[in-house]
Amino acid sequence: MRSSIDRQILHIALPSIVSNVTVPLLGLVDVSIVGHLGSASYIGAIAVGGMLFNIMYWLFAFLRMGTSGMTSQAYGSRDLPEVVRLLVRAVGIGMGVSCVLLALQQPLFHAAMLFIRPTDEVARLAAVYFHICIWGAPAMLGLYGLTGWFIGMQNSRIPMLVALMQNVVNIVASLVLVFAFGMKVEGVAFGTLVAQWAGFLTGLGLCFRHYGRLGRYFSTCGLFRRQAMKRFFQVNRDIFLRTLCLVAVTLFFTSAGAGQGDVILAVNTLLMQLFTLYSYIMDGFAYAGEALSGRMVGARNATGFRNVRRRLFVWGGGLALAFTLAYAAGGSAFLSLLTDEPHVVSATDDYFGWALAIPVAGMAAFIWDGIYIGCMATRGMLLSMAVASAAFFVCYYGLHPLLGNHALWMAFILYLLVRGGVQTLLFCDPLSAHRS
């Protein structure tokens, strides 16, 4: 049984990890290309535009997570008509949200510029980038729905293939448009736009190819029935509010570092790369938790659910230990590869201990997130994130006058610990009354 559960976990986790690692490559390719165009304004424009889209799409990630949990439960209970309805519902709502974003693109951009306050030239170029890439919103939000549905169907290989294809298309299209046709920011933006639509259309094509047989279960009857829509939006409201808390902590962490000078900002940015790398791996196991926990709950398989939960924490604990040892042995060398500024590298030594605490502090939060989504226990996720965010700000403001940047890192570690701790306390086995 153990080896079977482990194979199922890895079957979902490993392709998800590959998909996660490719996510930052889209932005990295854009920056690399404009970095050779002869002006820092191009890099600034891509950085500003990319940040806007990262935040915007991050806030709507509930379309993926909510769809994953509900689909995995419907799949586990073999409710195939509901499986199909969830696909149509998720993609349809993603398209509807994207239409609102398209209609509000002007006020959204101007509000962002008032907050960021870039130079006039960067703002002008960022506007060009933004108003081209915004037309990829239907593709991106539609793909969120598709990806969540695929994971709920225990299939993370299709999202991996789509992510890899997107990067190839983005690289080729951007290079051709910029260097063959002489386009600058416009070329990079159109390259990104083409890649986004190529990914969405590929996802749709693979969906029809692998799951077209489910079409016979489709019916408009009950597609947008009140009870189903109420549950859909209740689940996604909790995830959306949770994401708002997460974004608030993340943005404040960057802002607080920037307020302490360029060196501290650089140090925090470098050390956070260790957290980002760790999160790519752990998110893969969280996705496995979403898919497998939801399937077991849907099938009312109490023994299977407990085994999945146990093995996920075994994997999580092993990975946390491995990352801690790896960072202790080679973390400083890795950071040295990211910058050759000697004063920045030396300054990281003062805070490196906090980075070593990240894997152990954050493990439970990642694993519980996946299990909670699979169980559709989104209210518990929201509550744990709210408590953790409050702990973060209380710790920072209480200790910053005494500890400076150490207070920021202490608050972040506490935030990770509280997330996992509160989820542990709140967890209620949805199948506790079942035996299988």
Short mmCIF file of C-alpha atoms in Angstrom, two decimals:
data_model
loop_
_atom_site.label_atom_id
_atom_site.label_comp_id
_atom_site.label_asym_id
_atom_site.label_seq_id
_atom_site.Cartn_x
_atom_site.Cartn_y
_atom_site.Cartn_z
CA MET A 1 0.00 0.00 0.00
CA ARG A 2 2.80 2.39 0.93
CA SER A 3 4.61 1.96 -2.39
CA SER A 4 1.32 2.36 -4.28
CA ILE A 5 0.52 5.64 -2.50
CA ASP A 6 4.08 6.88 -3.06
CA ARG A 7 3.84 6.15 -6.80
CA GLN A 8 0.56 8.05 -7.01
CA ILE A 9 2.06 11.01 -5.15
CA LEU A 10 5.13 11.13 -7.40
CA HIS A 11 3.00 10.62 -10.52
CA ILE A 12 1.34 13.96 -9.79
CA ALA A 13 4.11 15.79 -7.92
CA LEU A 14 7.01 15.37 -10.36
CA PRO A 15 5.30 16.81 -13.48
CA SER A 16 3.88 19.60 -11.30
CA ILE A 17 7.37 20.49 -10.11
CA VAL A 18 8.56 20.74 -13.72
CA SER A 19 5.57 22.98 -14.50
CA ASN A 20 6.32 25.19 -11.50
CA VAL A 21 9.97 25.61 -12.44
CA THR A 22 8.99 26.83 -15.91
CA VAL A 23 6.71 29.59 -14.55
CA PRO A 24 9.44 32.19 -13.88
CA LEU A 25 11.09 31.41 -17.22
CA LEU A 26 8.44 33.36 -19.14
CA GLY A 27 9.36 36.57 -17.33
CA LEU A 28 13.08 35.73 -17.36
CA VAL A 29 13.07 35.36 -21.14
CA ASP A 30 11.38 38.74 -21.57
CA VAL A 31 13.91 40.48 -19.31
CA SER A 32 16.85 38.74 -21.03
CA ILE A 33 15.71 39.92 -24.45
CA VAL A 34 15.05 43.56 -23.57
CA GLY A 35 18.27 43.60 -21.57
CA HIS A 36 20.11 43.64 -24.89
CA LEU A 37 18.18 46.54 -26.44
CA GLY A 38 20.44 49.28 -25.10
CA SER A 39 18.31 51.04 -22.49
CA ALA A 40 17.50 50.36 -18.85
CA SER A 41 14.00 51.75 -19.47
CA TYR A 42 13.10 48.60 -21.39
CA ILE A 43 14.06 46.41 -18.43
CA GLY A 44 12.12 48.67 -16.07
CA ALA A 45 9.04 48.51 -18.28
CA ILE A 46 9.08 44.72 -18.42
CA ALA A 47 9.69 44.53 -14.66
CA VAL A 48 6.75 46.85 -13.91
CA GLY A 49 4.42 45.20 -16.42
CA GLY A 50 5.43 41.72 -15.33
CA MET A 51 4.83 42.57 -11.66
CA LEU A 52 1.31 43.85 -12.45
CA PHE A 53 0.38 40.64 -14.23
CA ASN A 54 1.98 38.46 -11.57
CA ILE A 55 -0.14 40.09 -8.86
CA MET A 56 -3.28 40.11 -10.99
CA TYR A 57 -3.05 36.46 -11.98
CA TRP A 58 -1.92 35.47 -8.50
CA LEU A 59 -5.16 36.90 -7.09
CA PHE A 60 -7.20 34.78 -9.50
CA ALA A 61 -5.30 31.57 -8.77
CA PHE A 62 -8.43 30.42 -6.93
CA LEU A 63 -9.74 29.34 -10.35
CA ARG A 64 -7.07 26.63 -10.36
CA MET A 65 -7.16 25.62 -6.70
CA GLY A 66 -10.93 25.61 -6.26
CA THR A 67 -11.45 23.68 -9.49
CA SER A 68 -8.81 21.12 -8.51
CA GLY A 69 -10.43 20.29 -5.18
CA MET A 70 -14.00 20.09 -6.46
CA THR A 71 -13.00 18.08 -9.54
CA SER A 72 -10.97 15.55 -7.54
CA GLN A 73 -13.94 14.93 -5.24
CA ALA A 74 -16.34 14.54 -8.17
CA TYR A 75 -13.84 12.22 -9.86
CA GLY A 76 -13.47 10.14 -6.69
CA SER A 77 -17.23 9.74 -6.37
CA ARG A 78 -17.47 8.92 -10.12
CA ASP A 79 -19.90 11.79 -10.67
CA LEU A 80 -18.86 12.25 -14.30
CA PRO A 81 -21.63 14.72 -15.23
CA GLU A 82 -20.40 17.00 -12.43
CA VAL A 83 -16.81 16.50 -13.58
CA VAL A 84 -17.75 17.86 -17.00
CA ARG A 85 -19.84 20.68 -15.54
CA LEU A 86 -16.90 21.77 -13.38
CA LEU A 87 -14.67 22.04 -16.44
CA VAL A 88 -17.16 24.18 -18.33
CA ARG A 89 -17.97 26.21 -15.23
CA ALA A 90 -14.32 26.96 -14.39
CA VAL A 91 -13.29 27.93 -17.91
CA GLY A 92 -16.48 29.92 -18.42
CA ILE A 93 -16.03 31.90 -15.20
CA GLY A 94 -12.37 32.51 -16.09
CA MET A 95 -13.47 33.97 -19.40
CA GLY A 96 -16.06 36.12 -17.65
CA VAL A 97 -13.51 37.51 -15.18
CA SER A 98 -11.08 38.22 -18.02
CA CYS A 99 -13.74 40.26 -19.83
CA VAL A 100 -14.05 42.45 -16.74
CA LEU A 101 -10.25 42.91 -16.65
CA LEU A 102 -10.22 43.86 -20.33
CA ALA A 103 -12.98 46.40 -19.78
CA LEU A 104 -11.16 47.92 -16.79
CA GLN A 105 -7.64 47.83 -18.22
CA GLN A 106 -7.23 51.61 -18.36
CA PRO A 107 -8.21 52.40 -14.75
CA LEU A 108 -6.30 49.33 -13.51
CA PHE A 109 -3.10 50.48 -15.19
CA HIS A 110 -3.41 54.10 -14.09
CA ALA A 111 -4.08 53.05 -10.49
CA ALA A 112 -0.99 50.84 -10.56
CA MET A 113 1.17 53.68 -11.91
CA LEU A 114 -0.01 55.98 -9.12
CA PHE A 115 1.16 53.36 -6.62
CA ILE A 116 4.46 52.38 -8.30
CA ARG A 117 5.38 55.87 -9.61
CA PRO A 118 7.97 54.89 -12.24
CA THR A 119 9.73 57.41 -14.49
CA ASP A 120 7.76 58.80 -17.42
CA GLU A 121 9.69 56.71 -19.94
CA VAL A 122 9.26 53.48 -18.00
CA ALA A 123 5.55 54.25 -17.53
CA ARG A 124 5.14 54.85 -21.27
CA LEU A 125 6.84 51.58 -22.22
CA ALA A 126 5.07 49.68 -19.46
CA ALA A 127 1.75 50.92 -20.86
CA VAL A 128 2.64 49.46 -24.25
CA TYR A 129 3.55 46.11 -22.67
CA PHE A 130 0.47 46.05 -20.42
CA HIS A 131 -2.13 46.94 -23.04
CA ILE A 132 -0.84 44.20 -25.35
CA CYS A 133 -0.43 41.45 -22.76
CA ILE A 134 -3.80 42.15 -21.12
CA TRP A 135 -5.41 40.48 -24.14
CA GLY A 136 -3.88 37.26 -22.90
CA ALA A 137 -6.06 37.37 -19.77
CA PRO A 138 -8.78 35.10 -21.25
CA ALA A 139 -6.11 32.55 -22.15
CA MET A 140 -4.39 32.70 -18.77
CA LEU A 141 -7.54 32.52 -16.65
CA GLY A 142 -9.05 29.89 -18.92
CA LEU A 143 -5.84 27.87 -18.55
CA TYR A 144 -6.10 28.20 -14.76
CA GLY A 145 -9.46 26.46 -14.93
CA LEU A 146 -8.09 23.80 -17.27
CA THR A 147 -5.02 23.17 -15.11
CA GLY A 148 -7.09 22.80 -11.95
CA TRP A 149 -9.41 20.40 -13.74
CA PHE A 150 -6.50 18.29 -15.06
CA ILE A 151 -4.97 18.04 -11.57
CA GLY A 152 -8.36 17.11 -10.15
CA MET A 153 -8.46 14.34 -12.77
CA GLN A 154 -5.09 13.09 -11.38
CA ASN A 155 -3.29 14.27 -14.53
CA SER A 156 -0.42 16.72 -14.03
CA ARG A 157 1.43 15.72 -17.20
CA ILE A 158 -0.76 17.76 -19.52
CA PRO A 159 -0.14 21.00 -17.54
CA MET A 160 3.58 20.18 -17.66
CA LEU A 161 3.52 19.74 -21.44
CA VAL A 162 1.56 22.97 -21.85
CA ALA A 163 4.01 24.89 -19.65
CA LEU A 164 7.02 23.58 -21.58
CA MET A 165 5.39 24.40 -24.91
CA GLN A 166 4.54 27.93 -23.73
CA ASN A 167 8.17 28.63 -22.95
CA VAL A 168 9.37 27.38 -26.32
CA VAL A 169 6.78 29.48 -28.15
CA ASN A 170 7.58 32.54 -26.03
CA ILE A 171 11.31 32.29 -26.70
CA VAL A 172 10.92 31.78 -30.44
CA ALA A 173 8.18 34.37 -30.98
CA SER A 174 9.88 37.06 -28.89
CA LEU A 175 13.28 36.56 -30.53
CA VAL A 176 11.80 36.67 -34.03
CA LEU A 177 9.64 39.74 -33.38
CA VAL A 178 12.42 41.70 -31.64
CA PHE A 179 15.49 40.82 -33.66
CA ALA A 180 14.02 39.88 -37.06
CA PHE A 181 11.25 42.48 -37.25
CA GLY A 182 12.90 45.24 -35.19
CA MET A 183 10.16 45.43 -32.59
CA LYS A 184 11.20 46.27 -29.02
CA VAL A 185 8.84 46.13 -26.03
CA GLU A 186 5.99 45.48 -28.47
CA GLY A 187 7.79 42.40 -29.77
CA VAL A 188 8.32 40.98 -26.30
CA ALA A 189 4.69 41.68 -25.39
CA PHE A 190 3.32 40.04 -28.53
CA GLY A 191 5.64 37.07 -28.00
CA THR A 192 4.21 36.61 -24.50
CA LEU A 193 0.66 37.03 -25.83
CA VAL A 194 1.19 34.40 -28.54
CA ALA A 195 2.64 31.98 -25.97
CA GLN A 196 -0.32 32.47 -23.61
CA TRP A 197 -2.91 31.74 -26.31
CA ALA A 198 -0.84 28.85 -27.66
CA GLY A 199 -0.83 27.33 -24.16
CA PHE A 200 -4.56 27.72 -23.68
CA LEU A 201 -5.45 26.32 -27.11
CA THR A 202 -3.03 23.43 -26.61
CA GLY A 203 -4.63 22.70 -23.25
CA LEU A 204 -8.08 22.67 -24.86
CA GLY A 205 -6.85 20.41 -27.64
CA LEU A 206 -5.31 17.92 -25.22
CA CYS A 207 -8.46 18.02 -23.12
CA PHE A 208 -10.62 17.04 -26.08
CA ARG A 209 -8.11 14.42 -27.18
CA HIS A 210 -7.79 12.67 -23.82
CA TYR A 211 -11.21 13.35 -22.31
CA GLY A 212 -13.46 13.84 -25.32
CA ARG A 213 -15.36 10.69 -24.39
CA LEU A 214 -16.73 12.55 -21.36
CA GLY A 215 -18.64 14.83 -23.72
CA ARG A 216 -21.60 12.48 -23.62
CA TYR A 217 -22.09 13.45 -19.97
CA PHE A 218 -22.38 17.15 -20.76
CA SER A 219 -25.69 18.86 -20.25
CA THR A 220 -26.56 22.50 -19.76
CA CYS A 221 -29.07 21.37 -17.15
CA GLY A 222 -27.66 22.30 -13.76
CA LEU A 223 -24.56 23.90 -15.25
CA PHE A 224 -25.13 27.18 -13.46
CA ARG A 225 -27.68 26.05 -10.91
CA ARG A 226 -27.86 28.21 -7.82
CA GLN A 227 -26.54 25.68 -5.30
CA ALA A 228 -23.56 24.69 -7.45
CA MET A 229 -22.64 28.31 -8.16
CA LYS A 230 -23.01 29.21 -4.49
CA ARG A 231 -20.58 26.46 -3.52
CA PHE A 232 -18.18 27.40 -6.34
CA PHE A 233 -18.03 31.05 -5.30
CA GLN A 234 -17.96 30.30 -1.57
CA VAL A 235 -14.93 28.05 -2.00
CA ASN A 236 -13.20 30.48 -4.33
CA ARG A 237 -14.04 33.49 -2.13
CA ASP A 238 -12.17 31.88 0.76
CA ILE A 239 -9.17 31.10 -1.47
CA PHE A 240 -9.24 34.62 -2.94
CA LEU A 241 -9.21 36.25 0.50
CA ARG A 242 -6.46 33.87 1.59
CA THR A 243 -4.43 34.89 -1.45
CA LEU A 244 -4.94 38.56 -0.60
CA CYS A 245 -3.34 37.91 2.79
CA LEU A 246 -0.47 36.06 1.14
CA VAL A 247 0.10 38.87 -1.38
CA ALA A 248 -0.01 41.46 1.42
CA VAL A 249 2.72 39.66 3.38
CA THR A 250 4.86 39.11 0.28
CA LEU A 251 4.64 42.71 -0.95
CA PHE A 252 5.23 44.08 2.55
CA PHE A 253 8.31 41.88 2.94
CA THR A 254 9.78 43.41 -0.22
CA SER A 255 8.73 46.93 0.71
CA ALA A 256 10.11 46.67 4.25
CA GLY A 257 13.43 45.45 2.87
CA ALA A 258 13.56 48.29 0.36
CA GLY A 259 12.98 50.78 3.16
CA GLN A 260 16.21 49.64 4.83
CA GLY A 261 18.45 50.46 1.88
CA ASP A 262 19.66 48.89 -1.34
CA VAL A 263 22.00 46.40 0.33
CA ILE A 264 19.32 44.97 2.63
CA LEU A 265 16.87 44.84 -0.27
CA ALA A 266 19.42 42.91 -2.32
CA VAL A 267 20.18 40.55 0.60
CA ASN A 268 16.51 39.81 1.22
CA THR A 269 15.86 39.28 -2.49
CA LEU A 270 18.74 36.81 -2.76
CA LEU A 271 17.76 34.86 0.35
CA MET A 272 14.14 34.70 -0.80
CA GLN A 273 15.35 32.82 -3.87
CA LEU A 274 16.02 29.92 -1.51
CA PHE A 275 12.40 30.04 -0.37
CA THR A 276 11.20 30.28 -3.99
CA LEU A 277 13.25 27.24 -5.00
CA TYR A 278 11.89 25.28 -2.04
CA SER A 279 8.32 26.35 -2.81
CA TYR A 280 8.54 25.05 -6.40
CA ILE A 281 9.26 21.57 -5.07
CA MET A 282 6.80 21.62 -2.19
CA ASP A 283 4.00 22.98 -4.37
CA GLY A 284 4.30 19.84 -6.48
CA PHE A 285 3.52 17.73 -3.41
CA ALA A 286 0.74 20.14 -2.43
CA TYR A 287 -0.82 19.53 -5.87
CA ALA A 288 -0.57 15.80 -5.23
CA GLY A 289 -2.33 16.41 -1.92
CA GLU A 290 -5.14 18.27 -3.70
CA ALA A 291 -5.71 15.54 -6.25
CA LEU A 292 -5.34 12.45 -4.07
CA SER A 293 -7.04 13.81 -0.94
CA GLY A 294 -9.99 15.03 -2.98
CA ARG A 295 -10.29 11.71 -4.78
CA MET A 296 -10.25 9.75 -1.52
CA VAL A 297 -12.82 12.07 0.05
CA GLY A 298 -15.06 11.78 -3.01
CA ALA A 299 -14.78 7.99 -2.92
CA ARG A 300 -15.39 7.93 0.87
CA ASN A 301 -12.15 5.95 1.22
CA ALA A 302 -11.17 6.78 4.80
CA THR A 303 -8.19 4.40 4.93
CA GLY A 304 -6.84 5.69 1.62
CA PHE A 305 -7.24 9.28 2.78
CA ARG A 306 -5.31 8.67 5.99
CA ASN A 307 -2.55 6.85 4.09
CA VAL A 308 -2.25 9.69 1.58
CA ARG A 309 -2.06 12.25 4.37
CA ARG A 310 0.56 10.25 6.25
CA ARG A 311 2.78 9.68 3.19
CA LEU A 312 2.55 13.33 2.14
CA PHE A 313 3.95 14.39 5.50
CA VAL A 314 6.68 11.74 5.25
CA TRP A 315 7.69 13.16 1.87
CA GLY A 316 7.40 16.71 3.18
CA GLY A 317 9.53 15.98 6.23
CA GLY A 318 12.18 14.26 4.14
CA LEU A 319 12.33 17.14 1.67
CA ALA A 320 12.51 19.74 4.46
CA LEU A 321 15.49 17.93 5.97
CA ALA A 322 17.16 17.51 2.56
CA PHE A 323 16.73 21.20 1.69
CA THR A 324 18.05 22.30 5.09
CA LEU A 325 21.18 20.17 4.68
CA ALA A 326 21.63 21.29 1.06
CA TYR A 327 21.31 24.96 1.96
CA ALA A 328 23.70 24.56 4.88
CA ALA A 329 26.27 22.89 2.63
CA GLY A 330 25.90 24.90 -0.57
CA GLY A 331 23.51 27.78 -0.04
CA SER A 332 26.22 30.42 0.18
CA ALA A 333 27.83 29.16 -3.01
CA PHE A 334 24.45 29.26 -4.76
CA LEU A 335 23.89 32.87 -3.69
CA SER A 336 27.35 33.77 -4.99
CA LEU A 337 26.26 32.58 -8.43
CA LEU A 338 23.40 35.11 -8.39
CA THR A 339 25.57 38.15 -7.72
CA ASP A 340 29.23 39.13 -7.82
CA GLU A 341 28.78 42.14 -5.52
CA PRO A 342 31.13 41.31 -2.60
CA HIS A 343 29.42 43.58 -0.05
CA VAL A 344 26.02 42.03 -0.82
CA VAL A 345 27.39 38.48 -0.59
CA SER A 346 29.08 39.21 2.72
CA ALA A 347 25.94 40.88 4.09
CA THR A 348 23.91 37.71 3.49
CA ASP A 349 25.96 35.93 6.16
CA ASP A 350 24.21 37.91 8.90
CA TYR A 351 20.78 36.62 7.83
CA PHE A 352 21.59 33.23 6.32
CA GLY A 353 20.44 31.38 9.44
CA TRP A 354 16.88 32.54 8.81
CA ALA A 355 16.97 31.06 5.31
CA LEU A 356 18.07 27.73 6.80
CA ALA A 357 14.91 27.73 8.94
CA ILE A 358 12.57 28.11 5.95
CA PRO A 359 12.22 24.42 4.90
CA VAL A 360 11.28 23.11 8.34
CA ALA A 361 9.12 26.15 9.19
CA GLY A 362 7.17 26.01 5.94
CA MET A 363 6.76 22.27 5.34
CA ALA A 364 3.46 21.75 7.17
CA ALA A 365 1.84 24.80 5.57
CA PHE A 366 2.53 23.51 2.05
CA ILE A 367 1.32 19.97 2.73
CA TRP A 368 -1.77 21.08 4.63
CA ASP A 369 -2.70 23.53 1.85
CA GLY A 370 -2.95 20.64 -0.60
CA ILE A 371 -4.94 18.47 1.81
CA TYR A 372 -7.28 21.31 2.76
CA ILE A 373 -8.01 22.09 -0.90
CA GLY A 374 -8.69 18.41 -1.59
CA CYS A 375 -11.12 18.38 1.34
CA MET A 376 -12.61 21.74 0.24
CA ALA A 377 -11.91 23.00 3.78
CA THR A 378 -11.16 26.45 2.42
CA ARG A 379 -12.50 28.31 5.44
CA GLY A 380 -9.77 26.72 7.55
CA MET A 381 -7.17 27.78 4.99
CA LEU A 382 -8.43 31.36 5.14
CA LEU A 383 -8.49 31.42 8.94
CA SER A 384 -4.98 30.00 9.26
CA MET A 385 -3.62 32.51 6.73
CA ALA A 386 -5.37 35.41 8.48
CA VAL A 387 -3.93 34.41 11.87
CA ALA A 388 -0.46 33.87 10.37
CA SER A 389 -0.56 37.25 8.58
CA ALA A 390 -1.58 38.99 11.80
CA ALA A 391 1.29 37.25 13.62
CA PHE A 392 3.68 38.42 10.89
CA PHE A 393 2.77 42.10 11.24
CA VAL A 394 2.62 42.04 15.05
CA CYS A 395 6.05 40.41 15.24
CA TYR A 396 7.59 42.79 12.73
CA TYR A 397 6.27 46.02 14.20
CA GLY A 398 6.94 44.84 17.74
CA LEU A 399 10.56 43.84 17.16
CA HIS A 400 11.76 45.98 14.25
CA PRO A 401 12.93 48.89 16.43
CA LEU A 402 15.18 46.44 18.32
CA LEU A 403 16.23 43.93 15.67
CA GLY A 404 15.98 45.74 12.33
CA ASN A 405 15.99 43.35 9.37
CA HIS A 406 16.24 40.35 11.68
CA ALA A 407 12.72 41.23 12.85
CA LEU A 408 11.48 40.96 9.26
CA TRP A 409 12.93 37.49 8.86
CA MET A 410 11.74 36.40 12.30
CA ALA A 411 8.24 37.56 11.36
CA PHE A 412 8.38 35.60 8.10
CA ILE A 413 9.49 32.38 9.79
CA LEU A 414 6.76 32.85 12.43
CA TYR A 415 4.23 33.40 9.64
CA LEU A 416 5.15 30.05 8.06
CA LEU A 417 5.07 28.22 11.41
CA VAL A 418 1.70 29.69 12.41
CA ARG A 419 0.13 28.79 9.07
CA GLY A 420 1.03 25.14 9.48
CA GLY A 421 0.32 25.11 13.20
CA VAL A 422 -3.17 26.58 12.94
CA GLN A 423 -4.03 24.23 10.08
CA THR A 424 -2.91 21.30 12.24
CA LEU A 425 -5.15 22.45 15.07
CA LEU A 426 -8.15 23.13 12.83
CA PHE A 427 -7.99 19.98 10.74
CA CYS A 428 -11.04 17.76 11.01
CA ASP A 429 -10.96 14.46 9.12
CA PRO A 430 -13.97 14.60 6.78
CA LEU A 431 -14.09 10.78 6.69
CA SER A 432 -13.66 10.12 10.41
CA ALA A 433 -17.02 8.33 10.49
CA HIS A 434 -16.11 6.06 7.54
CA ARG A 435 -14.11 2.85 7.52
CA SER A 436 -12.98 1.20 4.34
#
